Coordinates of C-alpha atoms in Angstrom, one line a residue:
X1 CA 0.2 0.1 0.0
X2 CA 1.0 3.7 -0.6
X3 CA 2.5 5.9 1.7
X4 CA -1.2 7.3 3.3
X5 CA -0.5 11.0 4.2
X6 CA 1.3 14.5 2.8
X7 CA 2.2 16.7 4.9
X8 CA 2.4 20.2 2.7
X9 CA 5.9 21.8 3.5
X10 CA 6.9 19.5 6.6
X11 CA 9.5 17.3 6.4
X12 CA 9.5 14.0 8.6
X13 CA 12.1 14.3 11.0
X14 CA 14.0 10.5 12.6
X15 CA 13.6 9.1 15.0
X16 CA 16.3 10.7 16.8
X17 CA 15.2 14.8 15.7
X18 CA 12.4 16.3 17.9
X19 CA 8.8 15.7 16.1
X20 CA 5.7 18.1 16.0
X21 CA 2.6 17.9 16.9
X22 CA 1.6 18.1 12.9
X23 CA 4.4 15.7 12.1
X24 CA 3.7 13.2 14.9
X25 CA 0.0 12.8 13.5
X26 CA 1.4 12.3 10.1
X27 CA 3.7 9.5 11.7
X28 CA 0.5 7.3 13.2
X29 CA -1.5 8.1 10.6
X30 CA 0.7 6.7 8.1
X31 CA 1.9 3.8 9.7
X32 CA -0.6 2.8 12.5
X33 CA -1.8 -0.7 12.0
X34 CA -5.6 -0.4 12.4
X35 CA -5.2 2.5 9.5
X36 CA -3.8 0.0 7.3
X37 CA -6.5 -2.5 8.7
X38 CA -9.4 0.3 7.4
X39 CA -7.9 1.0 4.3
X40 CA -7.7 -2.8 3.3
X41 CA -11.2 -3.0 4.3
X42 CA -12.5 0.0 2.7
X43 CA -10.3 -1.5 -0.8
X44 CA -12.1 -4.5 -0.9
X45 CA -15.4 -3.0 -0.8
X46 CA -14.0 -0.8 -3.9
X47 CA -13.2 -4.6 -5.3
X48 CA -16.4 -5.7 -4.2
X49 CA -18.2 -2.7 -6.6
X50 CA -16.3 -3.4 -9.3
X51 CA -16.7 -7.3 -9.1
X52 CA -20.9 -6.5 -8.9
X53 CA -20.6 -3.9 -12.2
X54 CA -19.5 -7.5 -14.2
X55 CA -23.3 -9.2 -14.2
X56 CA -23.4 -5.5 -16.9
X57 CA -21.5 -6.7 -19.7
X58 CA -21.3 -10.3 -21.2
X59 CA -20.4 -13.6 -20.0
X60 CA -18.6 -15.8 -22.4
X61 CA -18.1 -19.1 -21.4
X62 CA -16.1 -22.5 -23.1
X63 CA -17.0 -25.8 -22.7
X64 CA -15.2 -28.5 -23.1
X65 CA -15.0 -32.6 -22.4
X66 CA -13.9 -36.2 -23.3
X67 CA -14.7 -39.4 -22.4
X68 CA -15.9 -43.1 -23.3
X69 CA -19.9 -43.5 -23.7
X70 CA -21.8 -47.0 -23.8
X71 CA -25.6 -46.5 -25.2
X72 CA -28.0 -49.1 -25.0
X73 CA -32.4 -48.2 -26.1
X74 CA -34.5 -49.9 -24.8
X75 CA -34.6 -53.2 -27.3
X76 CA -31.6 -54.7 -25.5
X77 CA -29.3 -53.5 -28.0
X78 CA -26.1 -52.5 -28.1
X79 CA -25.2 -49.3 -30.3
X80 CA -21.3 -49.5 -29.6
X81 CA -19.7 -49.5 -26.8
X82 CA -16.6 -47.9 -28.5
X83 CA -17.0 -44.7 -29.1
X84 CA -15.1 -41.8 -27.5
X85 CA -17.1 -38.7 -27.1
X86 CA -16.3 -35.3 -27.5
X87 CA -17.8 -32.2 -26.6
X88 CA -16.1 -28.2 -27.8
X89 CA -18.7 -25.4 -26.9
X90 CA -19.1 -21.9 -26.9
X91 CA -22.0 -19.6 -25.2
X92 CA -21.9 -15.7 -24.7
X93 CA -24.7 -14.2 -22.4
X94 CA -25.5 -10.9 -21.9
X95 CA -28.1 -9.8 -19.3
X96 CA -31.0 -8.0 -20.8
X97 CA -33.5 -7.2 -17.8
X98 CA -33.2 -9.0 -14.4
X99 CA -35.8 -7.4 -12.2
X100 CA -32.9 -4.2 -11.4
X101 CA -31.3 -6.8 -9.0
X102 CA -27.9 -6.2 -10.6
X103 CA -28.5 -1.9 -10.7
X104 CA -29.0 -1.9 -6.7
X105 CA -26.7 -4.4 -6.2
X106 CA -24.1 -1.7 -7.7
X107 CA -26.0 1.2 -5.6
X108 CA -25.5 -0.9 -2.7
X109 CA -22.1 -1.3 -2.7
X110 CA -21.3 1.5 -4.2
X111 CA -22.9 3.0 -0.8
X112 CA -20.7 0.7 1.0
X113 CA -17.7 1.8 -0.1
X114 CA -18.3 5.1 0.2
X115 CA -19.5 3.9 3.9
X116 CA -16.0 2.4 4.7
X117 CA -14.5 5.4 2.9
X118 CA -16.2 7.5 5.9
X119 CA -15.0 5.4 8.6
X120 CA -12.0 5.2 7.6
X121 CA -11.5 9.5 7.6
X122 CA -13.2 8.9 11.2
X123 CA -10.5 6.6 12.2
X124 CA -8.0 9.0 11.1
X125 CA -9.9 11.8 12.8
X126 CA -9.7 10.2 16.3
X127 CA -6.1 8.4 16.2
X128 CA -5.5 12.6 15.1
X129 CA -6.7 13.3 18.6
X130 CA -5.4 10.3 20.4
X131 CA -2.0 11.4 19.2
X132 CA -2.9 14.7 20.5
X133 CA -3.8 13.9 23.8
X134 CA -0.9 11.7 24.2
X135 CA 1.8 14.8 23.0
X136 CA -0.4 17.4 25.2
X137 CA -0.1 14.8 28.4
X138 CA 3.7 13.7 27.5
X139 CA 4.5 18.1 27.1
X140 CA 2.7 18.4 30.6
X141 CA 4.1 15.4 32.2
X142 CA 7.7 16.7 31.3
X143 CA 7.7 19.9 33.3
X144 CA 6.4 18.5 36.3
X145 CA 8.2 16.6 36.3
X146 CA 10.9 19.5 35.9
X147 CA 9.1 20.7 38.5
X148 CA 9.0 17.8 40.8
X149 CA 12.9 17.3 40.7
X150 CA 12.8 21.2 41.2
X151 CA 10.5 21.1 44.6
X152 CA 13.0 18.2 45.5
X153 CA 16.1 20.2 45.8
X154 CA 14.0 22.8 46.9
X155 CA 13.5 20.5 50.3
X156 CA 16.9 18.8 49.9
X157 CA 18.2 22.7 50.8
X158 CA 15.9 22.9 53.6
X159 CA 16.9 19.6 54.7
X160 CA 20.5 20.6 55.1
X161 CA 19.9 24.7 56.3
X162 CA 17.4 22.8 59.3
X163 CA 20.0 20.2 60.1
X164 CA 23.0 22.8 59.9
X165 CA 21.2 24.8 62.5
X166 CA 20.4 21.8 64.9
X167 CA 24.1 21.6 64.2
X168 CA 24.1 25.5 66.0
X169 CA 21.4 24.2 67.9
X170 CA 18.8 26.7 66.6
X171 CA 16.3 23.7 65.2
X172 CA 14.9 20.9 67.2
X173 CA 15.3 17.3 66.1
X174 CA 11.8 17.5 64.9
X175 CA 12.0 20.4 62.7
X176 CA 14.8 18.1 60.9
X177 CA 11.8 15.2 61.3
X178 CA 9.7 17.1 59.7
X179 CA 11.4 18.1 56.8
X180 CA 13.3 14.7 56.2
X181 CA 9.4 13.5 55.9
X182 CA 8.7 16.5 53.5
X183 CA 11.9 15.6 51.4
X184 CA 10.4 12.2 51.1
X185 CA 6.8 12.8 50.1
X186 CA 8.7 15.7 47.1
X187 CA 10.6 12.7 46.3
X188 CA 7.8 10.3 45.8
X189 CA 5.8 12.7 43.9
X190 CA 8.9 13.1 41.7
X191 CA 8.9 9.0 41.2
X192 CA 5.4 9.3 40.3
X193 CA 5.6 11.7 37.7
X194 CA 8.6 9.9 36.1
X195 CA 6.4 6.8 36.4
X196 CA 3.7 8.5 34.2
X197 CA 6.1 9.8 31.6
X198 CA 7.2 7.1 31.0
X199 CA 3.3 5.0 30.6
X200 CA 3.0 7.8 28.1
X201 CA 5.8 7.4 26.5
X202 CA 5.3 3.8 25.8
X203 CA 1.9 4.7 24.9
X204 CA 3.3 7.3 22.2
X205 CA 5.3 4.9 20.6
X206 CA 3.0 2.3 20.1
X207 CA 0.3 5.4 18.4
X208 CA 3.6 7.2 16.3
X209 CA 6.3 4.1 15.9
X210 CA 8.7 6.0 17.8
X211 CA 10.1 7.1 21.1
X212 CA 9.7 10.9 21.8
X213 CA 12.7 12.9 22.1
X214 CA 12.3 17.0 22.5
X215 CA 8.3 18.0 22.1
X216 CA 7.5 20.9 20.6
X217 CA 5.0 22.5 22.4
X218 CA 2.0 22.7 20.8
X219 CA -1.3 24.9 20.5
X220 CA -4.5 24.3 18.6
X221 CA -5.8 25.8 15.8
X222 CA -8.2 28.2 17.0
X223 CA -9.7 29.3 14.2
X224 CA -10.9 25.8 13.5
X225 CA -12.6 26.1 17.2
X226 CA -16.4 27.1 17.2
X227 CA -17.7 30.0 18.4
X228 CA -20.2 28.9 20.1
X229 CA -22.1 25.3 21.0
X230 CA -24.6 26.1 18.5
X231 CA -22.4 26.5 15.9
X232 CA -20.3 23.4 17.4
X233 CA -23.6 21.4 17.3
X234 CA -24.3 22.2 12.9
X235 CA -20.5 22.0 12.4
X236 CA -20.7 18.2 14.0
X237 CA -23.7 17.3 12.5
X238 CA -23.3 18.4 9.1
X239 CA -19.5 17.0 8.8
X240 CA -18.6 14.0 11.0
X241 CA -17.4 11.2 9.2
X242 CA -19.4 9.4 11.5
X243 CA -22.5 10.4 11.0
X244 CA -21.5 10.2 7.0
X245 CA -20.6 6.5 7.2
X246 CA -24.2 5.9 9.3
X247 CA -26.2 7.8 6.1
X248 CA -24.1 5.8 3.6
X249 CA -25.2 2.4 5.8
X250 CA -28.8 3.4 5.3
X251 CA -28.2 4.0 2.1
X252 CA -26.9 0.3 1.1
X253 CA -29.5 -1.0 3.6
X254 CA -32.5 0.5 1.3
X255 CA -30.8 -0.2 -2.0
X256 CA -30.4 -4.3 -0.4
X257 CA -34.3 -4.0 0.1
X258 CA -35.0 -2.6 -3.3
X259 CA -32.5 -5.5 -4.9
X260 CA -34.5 -8.5 -2.8
X261 CA -37.4 -7.4 -4.1
X262 CA -36.2 -8.0 -7.6
X263 CA -36.9 -11.5 -7.0
X264 CA -40.2 -10.8 -8.0
X265 CA -39.9 -9.4 -11.1
X266 CA -38.6 -12.0 -14.3
X267 CA -35.2 -12.0 -16.1
X268 CA -34.2 -11.7 -19.3
X269 CA -31.3 -12.2 -21.2
X270 CA -29.6 -13.1 -24.4
X271 CA -27.7 -16.4 -25.4
X272 CA -25.9 -17.4 -28.4
X273 CA -24.5 -20.4 -28.6
X274 CA -22.3 -22.8 -30.8
X275 CA -21.8 -26.4 -29.7
X276 CA -19.6 -29.0 -32.4
X277 CA -19.3 -32.4 -31.0
X278 CA -18.4 -36.2 -31.8
X279 CA -20.0 -39.7 -31.0
X280 CA -22.8 -38.1 -29.5
X281 CA -25.5 -40.5 -28.1
X282 CA -24.0 -43.3 -29.5
X283 CA -24.0 -42.2 -33.8
X284 CA -20.1 -42.4 -35.0
X285 CA -19.6 -39.0 -36.0
X286 CA -19.9 -34.9 -35.5
X287 CA -22.8 -33.5 -33.9
X288 CA -22.9 -29.7 -34.0
X289 CA -25.0 -26.8 -33.4
X290 CA -25.3 -23.1 -33.3
X291 CA -28.9 -21.4 -31.9
X292 CA -29.7 -17.4 -30.4
X293 CA -32.5 -16.9 -28.0
X294 CA -34.1 -14.9 -25.9
X295 CA -34.2 -16.7 -23.0
X296 CA -36.7 -15.6 -20.0
X297 CA -37.2 -16.9 -16.2
X298 CA -40.2 -15.9 -14.0
X299 CA -39.6 -17.1 -10.2
X300 CA -43.6 -18.4 -9.6
X301 CA -42.7 -20.4 -6.2
X302 CA -39.7 -21.3 -3.9
X303 CA -40.9 -21.8 -0.7
X304 CA -41.8 -18.0 0.3
X305 CA -37.9 -17.7 1.0
X306 CA -38.2 -14.0 -1.3
X307 CA -41.0 -12.6 0.8
X308 CA -38.8 -13.5 4.0
X309 CA -35.5 -12.3 2.8
X310 CA -37.3 -8.7 1.4
X311 CA -38.9 -8.8 4.8
X312 CA -35.3 -9.1 6.9
X313 CA -34.3 -6.2 4.5
X314 CA -36.5 -3.7 5.6
X315 CA -35.9 -4.7 9.0
X316 CA -31.9 -3.8 8.4
X317 CA -33.3 -0.5 6.7
X318 CA -35.3 -0.2 10.4
X319 CA -32.0 -0.4 11.9
X320 CA -29.7 1.1 9.9
X321 CA -32.2 4.0 10.7
X322 CA -31.9 3.8 14.0
X323 CA -28.1 3.8 14.3
X324 CA -27.7 6.5 12.4
X325 CA -29.9 8.3 14.5
X326 CA -28.0 7.0 17.5
X327 CA -24.5 8.1 15.6
X328 CA -25.9 11.6 15.7
X329 CA -26.4 11.5 19.4
X330 CA -23.2 10.2 20.4
X331 CA -22.2 12.8 18.1
X332 CA -24.0 15.7 19.6
X333 CA -23.5 14.1 23.3
X334 CA -19.7 14.2 22.3
X335 CA -19.5 17.8 21.2
X336 CA -21.8 19.0 24.7
X337 CA -19.0 17.4 26.4
X338 CA -16.5 18.8 24.6
X339 CA -17.7 22.6 24.5
X340 CA -18.6 22.5 28.3
X341 CA -14.6 21.4 29.1
X342 CA -13.1 23.6 26.8
X343 CA -15.4 26.6 28.2
X344 CA -15.0 25.8 31.6
X345 CA -11.1 24.7 31.8
X346 CA -11.0 28.0 29.6
X347 CA -12.5 29.6 33.1
X348 CA -10.2 27.9 35.4
X349 CA -7.2 28.5 34.2
X350 CA -7.1 32.2 35.1
X351 CA -7.9 31.2 38.6
X352 CA -4.9 28.5 38.6
X353 CA -3.0 31.0 37.8
X354 CA -4.1 33.7 39.8
X355 CA -3.1 31.0 42.5
X356 CA 0.0 30.3 41.0
X357 CA 1.1 34.4 41.8
X358 CA -0.2 34.4 45.5
X359 CA 1.2 31.5 46.5
X360 CA 4.4 32.2 45.5
X361 CA 3.8 36.0 47.1
X362 CA 2.9 33.8 50.5
X363 CA 5.8 31.3 50.1
X364 CA 8.5 34.5 50.0
X365 CA 6.4 36.1 52.7
X366 CA 6.8 32.7 54.9
X367 CA 10.4 32.4 54.1
X368 CA 11.4 36.1 55.1
X369 CA 9.3 35.7 58.4
X370 CA 10.7 32.4 59.2
X371 CA 14.4 33.9 58.4
X372 CA 13.5 36.5 61.6
X373 CA 11.5 33.9 63.5
X374 CA 8.0 34.8 63.3
X375 CA 7.0 31.5 61.1
X376 CA 7.1 28.1 61.9
X377 CA 9.3 25.5 59.4
X378 CA 6.2 24.0 59.2
X379 CA 4.8 27.1 57.3
X380 CA 7.7 27.4 55.3
X381 CA 7.1 23.8 54.1
X382 CA 3.3 24.0 53.7
X383 CA 4.1 27.6 51.6
X384 CA 6.4 25.4 49.2
X385 CA 4.1 22.6 48.5
X386 CA 1.2 24.5 48.6
X387 CA 3.0 26.2 45.4
X388 CA 3.8 23.5 44.1
X389 CA 0.5 22.5 43.6
X390 CA -0.7 25.6 41.9
X391 CA 2.0 25.1 39.6
X392 CA 0.8 21.9 38.5
X393 CA -2.7 22.7 39.2
X394 CA -1.9 25.2 36.0
X395 CA -0.1 23.2 34.1
X396 CA -3.3 19.9 34.0
X397 CA -5.3 23.3 33.4
X398 CA -3.5 24.7 30.3
X399 CA -3.3 21.5 29.0
X400 CA -6.5 20.3 29.7
X401 CA -7.4 23.3 27.9
X402 CA -5.5 22.8 24.6
X403 CA -6.9 19.2 24.7
X404 CA -10.3 20.2 25.1
X405 CA -9.7 22.3 21.6
X406 CA -8.4 19.3 20.1
X407 CA -11.5 17.2 21.3
X408 CA -14.4 19.9 20.0
X409 CA -12.2 20.1 16.4
X410 CA -12.3 16.2 16.2
X411 CA -16.3 16.3 16.7
X412 CA -16.3 18.8 14.2
X413 CA -14.7 16.7 11.4
X414 CA -11.9 19.4 11.4
X415 CA -8.7 18.1 13.3
X416 CA -6.5 16.4 10.6
X417 CA -7.4 19.4 8.4
X418 CA -6.4 21.7 11.8
X419 CA -3.2 20.4 10.8
X420 CA -2.6 20.4 7.6
X421 CA -3.2 16.4 7.4
X422 CA -3.6 16.1 3.9
X423 CA -5.9 12.5 3.2
X424 CA -4.4 11.0 0.1
X425 CA -6.1 11.0 -3.3
X426 CA -6.2 7.4 -3.1
X427 CA -8.8 7.8 -0.7
X428 CA -11.0 10.0 -2.3
X429 CA -10.4 9.3 -5.9
X430 CA -13.6 7.8 -7.7
X431 CA -13.1 4.3 -7.9

């Protein structure tokens, strides 16, 4: 299978170089097994439609046979038991009318091909979102790891200071025990962050096919973010590929129903046939014939199977219609959830930013007061923890906001477009 993506103006980097989010998405779409599997299903649907179109064309069959024939008439006389019989025939059949079965079957397979196509695009959109979410989480956890490392260093510095003060008789054993406990807590938080970092690196490798190196902090293209919930819902219903795929499945079910009703109509074909045989029926010598015929066949009764098939196809139409409706409801729900996250997390960021600023001021004030003997060591340690948590909460909110923006672009069916990642021509060209 050919490479699936064209990434304009961007050359994909080697594994040793940093990959942008857009490049990571392109790598995932090019190589992920789920995409390759879905693409294979799409190409199979293309071939099935082509196979159905073959019924419009003439069918040419060559027949040949050779062997021994023994013939005895009713009077018991054996005519000839030593004849070697040969048969050669050529038959050309052109379908003229089959109750519109072929036309409806081609339509059905065309709709199924388009459903596979939209399913492929939807999967690419969803994998793009997965890559974006993992990339954002990696960018976040990388900063949390650095923040945790700094937090450990600052606690260790306080520990050295307190132990020095203890040696001069200025701090108690309980102060030392308290700061050592806080150092252990800071080190535990650092290890937890590193563990999460390694898990996310493994997830990134599963999606992109290579380990992440230095990441470039991503930023969504906010031109693709809807301005309000109504706009988001309108775009989602109009552009989401899953809805398009479900609509094509409904069209395919309708075509299948029309196809199965064709069994109630006659079938007409033109047959041209020529045969050259030897030693037929116990009579030595050639036996040749040729004919041109219009052949009409009409199924009058076959145990009610045609009626049952048509009724089953009718129920499949109802099933496909329900799936189409359920798909739209799911997209609407996902759009509302994405909009809520985008709106509320966006508001939270400003509060977390204020929390960081005030926590830093409080920590600095507590440190000065501790140096003057007006604050306890516990106050200083608590203030430092508050700064650490405030900064971590702000990082969480910042990257959640970015992720919510990507989710909102995804549910409106434009995520790959916002990444400037083109779907390949083989996904969209007429086949």
